[in-house]
């Protein structure tokens, strides 16, 4: 087919032939909105008219957009008015990319929002229109961009993901993609009845396959969330029939979804095409595909430099036993595949994979200034290695996936293939970190643990292939194109090695390494009072384990090794000593010689404790983030695997999610009202991933994912919320200013129950005790408990003044402490509300909650701030409260004090001064001044501190011992 105007000609012919057929299906909140080809044609012409007014030439039109219903119209209009277009992700550095290639016009497409800013890098749009509730802004950029020679044909520009080298801009003529479309139409039996899932990111060139397969055949594109029950609903009219995706994205679906929805006996899915990366998971597909399922499964192989796919293989799962048996398949039209033997390889049947074509010519636009690389298409070096057996080519990995380890060549893909043979593994990836020389295997599974997989691999692999670390994750990180990102996995490992050396982290680390090296599963309680040799250790194993630890945590191994070998210390003592050496409590006890006895260790500990108050500590600013307005809310920390998330709301209506260690933003959720409540984080079923939930001033409650800050649901209850919610039994319990607690389904946002507590407001956070009691205080002075089994009030009591402070639990949730504004502190039993003791010694109003630390059996320390400019510490010994100390500050203290270590307490006063106090005496050891007031309670992780400030910023500070 000769195309004078590129994709526009294809689009117009299809619209004329199929005017009433559905071109786009858009799922939104349970409703499908359908748009016909005739409707899209009208939109295309309307966009074309506006584009022509900007006098387009032969340059490139940049399109900044997510997938939406008018994408086919916009690219058709772009080809009518110009010769080339390029998709840009809204998250990309648009200005930088526009300066690398010649962009004459830039078009942004967003959902319509009243009064939304339309400026782009300070430039206002030259033209703006609205179609189907989408705002289209046009910007004339003909003054910017470096000049590249481009193909004088209708084309699109795709950017490689960088997963196989440096990212490149590839200019692809439409006629180069046409052989793919014709071949795939025949091979996949594409007809006008198809519902093609439009799932590929626009910046990834297979998205053009989806668009053109639909348009060439008069089929439909479906835009819908990546949820199996939505893609394959009971009403089969909008159910997916063709799905092209990466193996990584597909294999992230649960076994239940694949077995009972996607590849079930009555699934509508005719074709599943997996490409972009090797398929690791044939064994899983064989297990989950119903014997009556009719879905045909294909693998696709190709490179962007040759306009998407080069060859296709249909998989007969009954004949394929492992991932190594998947062929590259048959070449598509006008394409050749060649395997050239490698010079340094004795195996002649193994070599580098090259692609060739005389007609599918693309232009590679290098990033370097004033350089061009025209691809002659005689040979494209894919960077992949193939093996030829009986005339069939099999993919065996990337060249950079073959590493030198212990003097041996090791193929990472071969290890991944073996991992995928292990029952219950969903996905996996191996990463080689050359600097520390560590081989790390990441995997996801619903039921398998790391030790199980380690045992499996040791039975299947020789020792040179054993991973140094086997790490379980909920899902493997993917790049924007949906491929597993080894770069992100490497960063994940580096970040995990930088995690603070908290006591709990050190316990988990040593328990994991001991289990790995001894081949035994045990709990910390099993071994904490035993020495290393008593649990099966030897000097050789101690050296091996500590060498391995030192590769990841340079100080841990060298501190632990002499203690393991001495046979004088229990595992728990070793952990305590290592923690003291690595963190704030830096004591001489870790320099013990081997001949010292436990009595000397005990004496050294006492000496160290007496010296602790003399040590110098300081706070330093690690990073800060501007939220747009005051941050009065308290940050919430949530650790998931190796990631530490920090989430907090602002008066600007922004809820930010940060990587606690790096300070990089995971994302921002925008609401239309200020946020003062703390975020409630949960990953308990039925939530599929860690989520945050928080209420706002106008009564809106929003639920979002922590991993990518995507909104899952939002409702409005019509009453102000300042209280942090809590999750129990699949429900979010959240209180508001109308005196009610709402019970909301955490997965859907559906309101299940409303529990009436009082007629006045509830401002204090809700607290869950024993997994079944929710404790609360109200501004009318009522303290109460709700039993989650009945969602009824279990007991209530009346105090003499309002309660702003959150209830606090202690002694294994037996008791709850309420601080009322008058300064009285009350202790009651959790289950029945019986008053146990109260303290009347505070001389001012109390808005701060209480920090509680166990000192000894039946003895606790309780610390709180007061409006009288003081921080109080009381001890409760056998249910008798007495004042331990009080320390003068320079302004009232509304923020709750926090523990930095067993010797240090952090407290923040309203004027923005943070003080580190000695926990036994209340002595001020150090101060740090924020630029403005703070009412935010700090969150502490190891020696990292996170706190909001009224200068609009969230701060990350670090406590350093000198």
PDB file of N, CA and C in Angstrom, residues 457-535:
ATOM      1  N   UNK A 457      18.558 -24.371  44.420  1.00  0.00           N
ATOM      2  CA  UNK A 457      19.656 -24.044  43.495  1.00  0.00           C
ATOM      3  C   UNK A 457      20.922 -24.822  43.823  1.00  0.00           C
ATOM      4  N   UNK A 458      21.167 -25.044  45.098  1.00  0.00           N
ATOM      5  CA  UNK A 458      22.367 -25.798  45.470  1.00  0.00           C
ATOM      6  C   UNK A 458      22.298 -27.245  44.983  1.00  0.00           C
ATOM      7  N   UNK A 459      21.075 -27.736  44.812  1.00  0.00           N
ATOM      8  CA  UNK A 459      20.916 -29.089  44.291  1.00  0.00           C
ATOM      9  C   UNK A 459      20.972 -29.123  42.767  1.00  0.00           C
ATOM     10  N   UNK A 460      20.724 -27.970  42.124  1.00  0.00           N
ATOM     11  CA  UNK A 460      20.625 -27.928  40.666  1.00  0.00           C
ATOM     12  C   UNK A 460      21.857 -27.350  39.978  1.00  0.00           C
ATOM     13  N   UNK A 461      22.606 -26.476  40.672  1.00  0.00           N
ATOM     14  CA  UNK A 461      23.722 -25.760  40.055  1.00  0.00           C
ATOM     15  C   UNK A 461      25.042 -26.171  40.686  1.00  0.00           C
ATOM     16  N   UNK A 462      26.124 -26.055  39.903  1.00  0.00           N
ATOM     17  CA  UNK A 462      27.429 -26.230  40.534  1.00  0.00           C
ATOM     18  C   UNK A 462      27.782 -24.953  41.284  1.00  0.00           C
ATOM     19  N   UNK A 463      28.768 -25.029  42.175  1.00  0.00           N
ATOM     20  CA  UNK A 463      28.997 -23.929  43.118  1.00  0.00           C
ATOM     21  C   UNK A 463      29.392 -22.623  42.458  1.00  0.00           C
ATOM     22  N   UNK A 464      30.009 -22.664  41.286  1.00  0.00           N
ATOM     23  CA  UNK A 464      30.415 -21.405  40.644  1.00  0.00           C
ATOM     24  C   UNK A 464      29.206 -20.586  40.182  1.00  0.00           C
ATOM     25  N   UNK A 465      28.028 -21.230  40.106  1.00  0.00           N
ATOM     26  CA  UNK A 465      26.812 -20.536  39.701  1.00  0.00           C
ATOM     27  C   UNK A 465      25.924 -20.151  40.883  1.00  0.00           C
ATOM     28  N   UNK A 466      26.316 -20.525  42.111  1.00  0.00           N
ATOM     29  CA  UNK A 466      25.483 -20.185  43.255  1.00  0.00           C
ATOM     30  C   UNK A 466      25.462 -18.674  43.468  1.00  0.00           C
ATOM     31  N   UNK A 467      24.300 -18.064  43.584  1.00  0.00           N
ATOM     32  CA  UNK A 467      24.244 -16.624  43.905  1.00  0.00           C
ATOM     33  C   UNK A 467      24.794 -16.349  45.304  1.00  0.00           C
ATOM     34  N   UNK A 468      25.438 -15.183  45.462  1.00  0.00           N
ATOM     35  CA  UNK A 468      25.892 -14.765  46.795  1.00  0.00           C
ATOM     36  C   UNK A 468      24.710 -14.352  47.662  1.00  0.00           C
ATOM     37  N   UNK A 469      23.712 -13.757  47.013  1.00  0.00           N
ATOM     38  CA  UNK A 469      22.522 -13.313  47.743  1.00  0.00           C
ATOM     39  C   UNK A 469      21.289 -13.745  46.961  1.00  0.00           C
ATOM     40  N   UNK A 470      20.274 -14.219  47.669  1.00  0.00           N
ATOM     41  CA  UNK A 470      18.981 -14.546  47.072  1.00  0.00           C
ATOM     42  C   UNK A 470      17.944 -13.707  47.810  1.00  0.00           C
ATOM     43  N   UNK A 471      17.323 -12.801  47.096  1.00  0.00           N
ATOM     44  CA  UNK A 471      16.458 -11.805  47.736  1.00  0.00           C
ATOM     45  C   UNK A 471      15.048 -11.917  47.175  1.00  0.00           C
ATOM     46  N   UNK A 472      14.092 -12.074  48.058  1.00  0.00           N
ATOM     47  CA  UNK A 472      12.688 -12.136  47.657  1.00  0.00           C
ATOM     48  C   UNK A 472      12.093 -10.735  47.643  1.00  0.00           C
ATOM     49  N   UNK A 473      11.372 -10.396  46.585  1.00  0.00           N
ATOM     50  CA  UNK A 473      10.683  -9.112  46.477  1.00  0.00           C
ATOM     51  C   UNK A 473       9.244  -9.379  46.044  1.00  0.00           C
ATOM     52  N   UNK A 474       8.357  -8.425  46.320  1.00  0.00           N
ATOM     53  CA  UNK A 474       6.967  -8.595  45.908  1.00  0.00           C
ATOM     54  C   UNK A 474       6.842  -8.609  44.395  1.00  0.00           C
ATOM     55  N   UNK A 475       7.575  -7.710  43.752  1.00  0.00           N
ATOM     56  CA  UNK A 475       7.594  -7.682  42.286  1.00  0.00           C
ATOM     57  C   UNK A 475       8.919  -7.073  41.849  1.00  0.00           C
ATOM     58  N   UNK A 476       9.405  -7.527  40.711  1.00  0.00           N
ATOM     59  CA  UNK A 476      10.673  -7.025  40.199  1.00  0.00           C
ATOM     60  C   UNK A 476      10.462  -5.680  39.527  1.00  0.00           C
ATOM     61  N   UNK A 477      11.358  -4.715  39.762  1.00  0.00           N
ATOM     62  CA  UNK A 477      11.175  -3.395  39.160  1.00  0.00           C
ATOM     63  C   UNK A 477      11.338  -3.451  37.644  1.00  0.00           C
ATOM     64  N   UNK A 478      10.505  -2.711  36.949  1.00  0.00           N
ATOM     65  CA  UNK A 478      10.587  -2.653  35.494  1.00  0.00           C
ATOM     66  C   UNK A 478      10.880  -1.227  35.053  1.00  0.00           C
ATOM     67  N   UNK A 479      11.474  -1.098  33.864  1.00  0.00           N
ATOM     68  CA  UNK A 479      11.699   0.237  33.311  1.00  0.00           C
ATOM     69  C   UNK A 479      10.399   0.742  32.682  1.00  0.00           C
ATOM     70  N   UNK A 480      10.372   1.966  32.176  1.00  0.00           N
ATOM     71  CA  UNK A 480       9.116   2.504  31.631  1.00  0.00           C
ATOM     72  C   UNK A 480       8.520   1.656  30.508  1.00  0.00           C
ATOM     73  N   UNK A 481       9.329   0.811  29.863  1.00  0.00           N
ATOM     74  CA  UNK A 481       8.820  -0.030  28.774  1.00  0.00           C
ATOM     75  C   UNK A 481       8.311  -1.381  29.264  1.00  0.00           C
ATOM     76  N   UNK A 482       8.365  -1.612  30.574  1.00  0.00           N
ATOM     77  CA  UNK A 482       7.808  -2.847  31.111  1.00  0.00           C
ATOM     78  C   UNK A 482       8.775  -4.011  31.155  1.00  0.00           C
ATOM     79  N   UNK A 483      10.066  -3.760  30.915  1.00  0.00           N
ATOM     80  CA  UNK A 483      11.058  -4.828  31.001  1.00  0.00           C
ATOM     81  C   UNK A 483      11.715  -4.792  32.378  1.00  0.00           C
ATOM     82  N   UNK A 484      12.117  -5.958  32.865  1.00  0.00           N
ATOM     83  CA  UNK A 484      12.847  -5.983  34.133  1.00  0.00           C
ATOM     84  C   UNK A 484      14.100  -5.128  33.996  1.00  0.00           C
ATOM     85  N   UNK A 485      14.306  -4.229  34.943  1.00  0.00           N
ATOM     86  CA  UNK A 485      15.431  -3.300  34.890  1.00  0.00           C
ATOM     87  C   UNK A 485      16.544  -3.773  35.820  1.00  0.00           C
ATOM     88  N   UNK A 486      17.643  -4.240  35.224  1.00  0.00           N
ATOM     89  CA  UNK A 486      18.776  -4.665  36.040  1.00  0.00           C
ATOM     90  C   UNK A 486      19.467  -3.458  36.665  1.00  0.00           C
ATOM     91  N   UNK A 487      19.341  -2.310  36.028  1.00  0.00           N
ATOM     92  CA  UNK A 487      19.908  -1.088  36.611  1.00  0.00           C
ATOM     93  C   UNK A 487      19.185  -0.754  37.914  1.00  0.00           C
ATOM     94  N   UNK A 488      17.847  -0.850  37.913  1.00  0.00           N
ATOM     95  CA  UNK A 488      17.091  -0.571  39.135  1.00  0.00           C
ATOM     96  C   UNK A 488      17.359  -1.626  40.203  1.00  0.00           C
ATOM     97  N   UNK A 489      17.549  -2.883  39.771  1.00  0.00           N
ATOM     98  CA  UNK A 489      17.872  -3.934  40.736  1.00  0.00           C
ATOM     99  C   UNK A 489      19.223  -3.680  41.390  1.00  0.00           C
ATOM    100  N   UNK A 490      20.196  -3.213  40.591  1.00  0.00           N
ATOM    101  CA  UNK A 490      21.510  -2.897  41.156  1.00  0.00           C
ATOM    102  C   UNK A 490      21.394  -1.761  42.161  1.00  0.00           C
ATOM    103  N   UNK A 491      20.592  -0.738  41.799  1.00  0.00           N
ATOM    104  CA  UNK A 491      20.389   0.380  42.724  1.00  0.00           C
ATOM    105  C   UNK A 491      19.680  -0.085  43.988  1.00  0.00           C
ATOM    106  N   UNK A 492      18.730  -1.015  43.811  1.00  0.00           N
ATOM    107  CA  UNK A 492      18.002  -1.549  44.962  1.00  0.00           C
ATOM    108  C   UNK A 492      18.953  -2.213  45.936  1.00  0.00           C
ATOM    109  N   UNK A 493      19.912  -2.975  45.408  1.00  0.00           N
ATOM    110  CA  UNK A 493      20.866  -3.646  46.274  1.00  0.00           C
ATOM    111  C   UNK A 493      21.783  -2.636  46.955  1.00  0.00           C
ATOM    112  N   UNK A 494      22.227  -1.629  46.175  1.00  0.00           N
ATOM    113  CA  UNK A 494      23.112  -0.612  46.760  1.00  0.00           C
ATOM    114  C   UNK A 494      22.405   0.148  47.866  1.00  0.00           C
ATOM    115  N   UNK A 495      21.112   0.468  47.637  1.00  0.00           N
ATOM    116  CA  UNK A 495      20.360   1.190  48.662  1.00  0.00           C
ATOM    117  C   UNK A 495      20.171   0.332  49.902  1.00  0.00           C
ATOM    118  N   UNK A 496      19.922  -0.978  49.678  1.00  0.00           N
ATOM    119  CA  UNK A 496      19.716  -1.850  50.835  1.00  0.00           C
ATOM    120  C   UNK A 496      20.981  -1.946  51.668  1.00  0.00           C
ATOM    121  N   UNK A 497      22.143  -1.865  50.994  1.00  0.00           N
ATOM    122  CA  UNK A 497      23.394  -1.938  51.743  1.00  0.00           C
ATOM    123  C   UNK A 497      23.672  -0.639  52.487  1.00  0.00           C
ATOM    124  N   UNK A 498      22.944   0.448  52.096  1.00  0.00           N
ATOM    125  CA  UNK A 498      23.116   1.732  52.786  1.00  0.00           C
ATOM    126  C   UNK A 498      22.073   1.935  53.878  1.00  0.00           C
ATOM    127  N   UNK A 499      21.194   0.951  54.065  1.00  0.00           N
ATOM    128  CA  UNK A 499      20.142   1.104  55.068  1.00  0.00           C
ATOM    129  C   UNK A 499      20.766   1.258  56.450  1.00  0.00           C
ATOM    130  N   UNK A 500      20.163   2.049  57.320  1.00  0.00           N
ATOM    131  CA  UNK A 500      20.712   2.240  58.655  1.00  0.00           C
ATOM    132  C   UNK A 500      20.875   0.927  59.399  1.00  0.00           C
ATOM    133  N   UNK A 501      21.953   0.832  60.183  1.00  0.00           N
ATOM    134  CA  UNK A 501      22.249  -0.403  60.911  1.00  0.00           C
ATOM    135  C   UNK A 501      21.478  -0.414  62.231  1.00  0.00           C
ATOM    136  N   UNK A 502      20.150  -0.484  62.140  1.00  0.00           N
ATOM    137  CA  UNK A 502      19.338  -0.575  63.345  1.00  0.00           C
ATOM    138  C   UNK A 502      19.533  -1.944  63.973  1.00  0.00           C
ATOM    139  N   UNK A 503      19.173  -2.029  65.251  1.00  0.00           N
ATOM    140  CA  UNK A 503      19.314  -3.294  65.961  1.00  0.00           C
ATOM    141  C   UNK A 503      18.499  -4.385  65.268  1.00  0.00           C
ATOM    142  N   UNK A 504      17.281  -4.037  64.869  1.00  0.00           N
ATOM    143  CA  UNK A 504      16.427  -5.030  64.228  1.00  0.00           C
ATOM    144  C   UNK A 504      16.996  -5.460  62.883  1.00  0.00           C
ATOM    145  N   UNK A 505      17.528  -4.491  62.098  1.00  0.00           N
ATOM    146  CA  UNK A 505      18.122  -4.842  60.803  1.00  0.00           C
ATOM    147  C   UNK A 505      19.321  -5.768  60.975  1.00  0.00           C
ATOM    148  N   UNK A 506      20.144  -5.494  61.984  1.00  0.00           N
ATOM    149  CA  UNK A 506      21.310  -6.346  62.214  1.00  0.00           C
ATOM    150  C   UNK A 506      20.889  -7.758  62.628  1.00  0.00           C
ATOM    151  N   UNK A 507      19.844  -7.855  63.443  1.00  0.00           N
ATOM    152  CA  UNK A 507      19.341  -9.178  63.828  1.00  0.00           C
ATOM    153  C   UNK A 507      18.877  -9.959  62.596  1.00  0.00           C
ATOM    154  N   UNK A 508      18.085  -9.286  61.749  1.00  0.00           N
ATOM    155  CA  UNK A 508      17.576  -9.948  60.550  1.00  0.00           C
ATOM    156  C   UNK A 508      18.711 -10.344  59.615  1.00  0.00           C
ATOM    157  N   UNK A 509      19.707  -9.440  59.492  1.00  0.00           N
ATOM    158  CA  UNK A 509      20.835  -9.705  58.601  1.00  0.00           C
ATOM    159  C   UNK A 509      21.625 -10.927  59.064  1.00  0.00           C
ATOM    160  N   UNK A 510      21.987 -10.948  60.359  1.00  0.00           N
ATOM    161  CA  UNK A 510      22.796 -12.064  60.852  1.00  0.00           C
ATOM    162  C   UNK A 510      21.995 -13.367  60.837  1.00  0.00           C
ATOM    163  N   UNK A 511      20.705 -13.290  61.181  1.00  0.00           N
ATOM    164  CA  UNK A 511      19.861 -14.485  61.138  1.00  0.00           C
ATOM    165  C   UNK A 511      19.810 -15.051  59.719  1.00  0.00           C
ATOM    166  N   UNK A 512      19.684 -14.163  58.738  1.00  0.00           N
ATOM    167  CA  UNK A 512      19.640 -14.605  57.332  1.00  0.00           C
ATOM    168  C   UNK A 512      20.952 -15.262  56.928  1.00  0.00           C
ATOM    169  N   UNK A 513      22.080 -14.631  57.270  1.00  0.00           N
ATOM    170  CA  UNK A 513      23.380 -15.160  56.852  1.00  0.00           C
ATOM    171  C   UNK A 513      23.715 -16.455  57.583  1.00  0.00           C
ATOM    172  N   UNK A 514      23.344 -16.533  58.856  1.00  0.00           N
ATOM    173  CA  UNK A 514      23.580 -17.777  59.594  1.00  0.00           C
ATOM    174  C   UNK A 514      22.749 -18.916  59.000  1.00  0.00           C
ATOM    175  N   UNK A 515      21.501 -18.604  58.657  1.00  0.00           N
ATOM    176  CA  UNK A 515      20.647 -19.621  58.046  1.00  0.00           C
ATOM    177  C   UNK A 515      21.189 -20.099  56.723  1.00  0.00           C
ATOM    178  N   UNK A 516      21.707 -19.140  55.910  1.00  0.00           N
ATOM    179  CA  UNK A 516      22.262 -19.501  54.602  1.00  0.00           C
ATOM    180  C   UNK A 516      23.491 -20.391  54.746  1.00  0.00           C
ATOM    181  N   UNK A 517      24.405 -19.984  55.621  1.00  0.00           N
ATOM    182  CA  UNK A 517      25.697 -20.673  55.667  1.00  0.00           C
ATOM    183  C   UNK A 517      25.610 -22.014  56.410  1.00  0.00           C
ATOM    184  N   UNK A 518      24.664 -22.117  57.364  1.00  0.00           N
ATOM    185  CA  UNK A 518      24.515 -23.366  58.109  1.00  0.00           C
ATOM    186  C   UNK A 518      23.439 -24.270  57.511  1.00  0.00           C
ATOM    187  N   UNK A 519      22.643 -23.699  56.576  1.00  0.00           N
ATOM    188  CA  UNK A 519      21.596 -24.497  55.945  1.00  0.00           C
ATOM    189  C   UNK A 519      20.488 -24.902  56.891  1.00  0.00           C
ATOM    190  N   UNK A 520      20.192 -24.026  57.858  1.00  0.00           N
ATOM    191  CA  UNK A 520      19.185 -24.349  58.882  1.00  0.00           C
ATOM    192  C   UNK A 520      18.207 -23.182  58.982  1.00  0.00           C
ATOM    193  N   UNK A 521      16.925 -23.497  59.144  1.00  0.00           N
ATOM    194  CA  UNK A 521      15.925 -22.464  59.416  1.00  0.00           C
ATOM    195  C   UNK A 521      15.683 -22.390  60.915  1.00  0.00           C
ATOM    196  N   UNK A 522      15.977 -21.240  61.510  1.00  0.00           N
ATOM    197  CA  UNK A 522      15.681 -21.071  62.927  1.00  0.00           C
ATOM    198  C   UNK A 522      15.274 -19.638  63.199  1.00  0.00           C
ATOM    199  N   UNK A 523      14.652 -19.419  64.347  1.00  0.00           N
ATOM    200  CA  UNK A 523      14.244 -18.075  64.740  1.00  0.00           C
ATOM    201  C   UNK A 523      15.338 -17.456  65.596  1.00  0.00           C
ATOM    202  N   UNK A 524      15.247 -16.165  65.807  1.00  0.00           N
ATOM    203  CA  UNK A 524      16.223 -15.480  66.630  1.00  0.00           C
ATOM    204  C   UNK A 524      16.166 -15.981  68.073  1.00  0.00           C
ATOM    205  N   UNK A 525      14.956 -16.289  68.542  1.00  0.00           N
ATOM    206  CA  UNK A 525      14.806 -16.798  69.910  1.00  0.00           C
ATOM    207  C   UNK A 525      15.540 -18.127  70.080  1.00  0.00           C
ATOM    208  N   UNK A 526      15.605 -18.921  68.991  1.00  0.00           N
ATOM    209  CA  UNK A 526      16.272 -20.228  69.071  1.00  0.00           C
ATOM    210  C   UNK A 526      17.764 -20.102  69.355  1.00  0.00           C
ATOM    211  N   UNK A 527      18.387 -19.029  68.871  1.00  0.00           N
ATOM    212  CA  UNK A 527      19.856 -18.980  68.893  1.00  0.00           C
ATOM    213  C   UNK A 527      20.431 -17.828  69.690  1.00  0.00           C
ATOM    214  N   UNK A 528      19.616 -16.885  70.140  1.00  0.00           N
ATOM    215  CA  UNK A 528      20.165 -15.646  70.701  1.00  0.00           C
ATOM    216  C   UNK A 528      21.049 -15.874  71.931  1.00  0.00           C
ATOM    217  N   UNK A 529      20.762 -16.945  72.693  1.00  0.00           N
ATOM    218  CA  UNK A 529      21.538 -17.202  73.915  1.00  0.00           C
ATOM    219  C   UNK A 529      22.635 -18.242  73.716  1.00  0.00           C
ATOM    220  N   UNK A 530      22.918 -18.594  72.454  1.00  0.00           N
ATOM    221  CA  UNK A 530      23.963 -19.568  72.147  1.00  0.00           C
ATOM    222  C   UNK A 530      25.120 -18.887  71.429  1.00  0.00           C
ATOM    223  N   UNK A 531      26.318 -19.479  71.543  1.00  0.00           N
ATOM    224  CA  UNK A 531      27.426 -18.924  70.763  1.00  0.00           C
ATOM    225  C   UNK A 531      27.457 -19.584  69.384  1.00  0.00           C
ATOM    226  N   UNK A 532      28.301 -19.024  68.517  1.00  0.00           N
ATOM    227  CA  UNK A 532      28.335 -19.440  67.118  1.00  0.00           C
ATOM    228  C   UNK A 532      28.672 -20.919  66.967  1.00  0.00           C
ATOM    229  N   UNK A 533      29.652 -21.399  67.716  1.00  0.00           N
ATOM    230  CA  UNK A 533      30.071 -22.787  67.589  1.00  0.00           C
ATOM    231  C   UNK A 533      28.972 -23.750  68.059  1.00  0.00           C
ATOM    232  N   UNK A 534      28.165 -23.315  69.044  1.00  0.00           N
ATOM    233  CA  UNK A 534      27.135 -24.188  69.596  1.00  0.00           C
ATOM    234  C   UNK A 534      26.006 -24.443  68.600  1.00  0.00           C
ATOM    235  N   UNK A 535      25.856 -23.575  67.601  1.00  0.00           N
ATOM    236  CA  UNK A 535      24.778 -23.783  66.620  1.00  0.00           C
ATOM    237  C   UNK A 535      25.317 -24.391  65.326  1.00  0.00           C
TER     238      UNK A 535
END
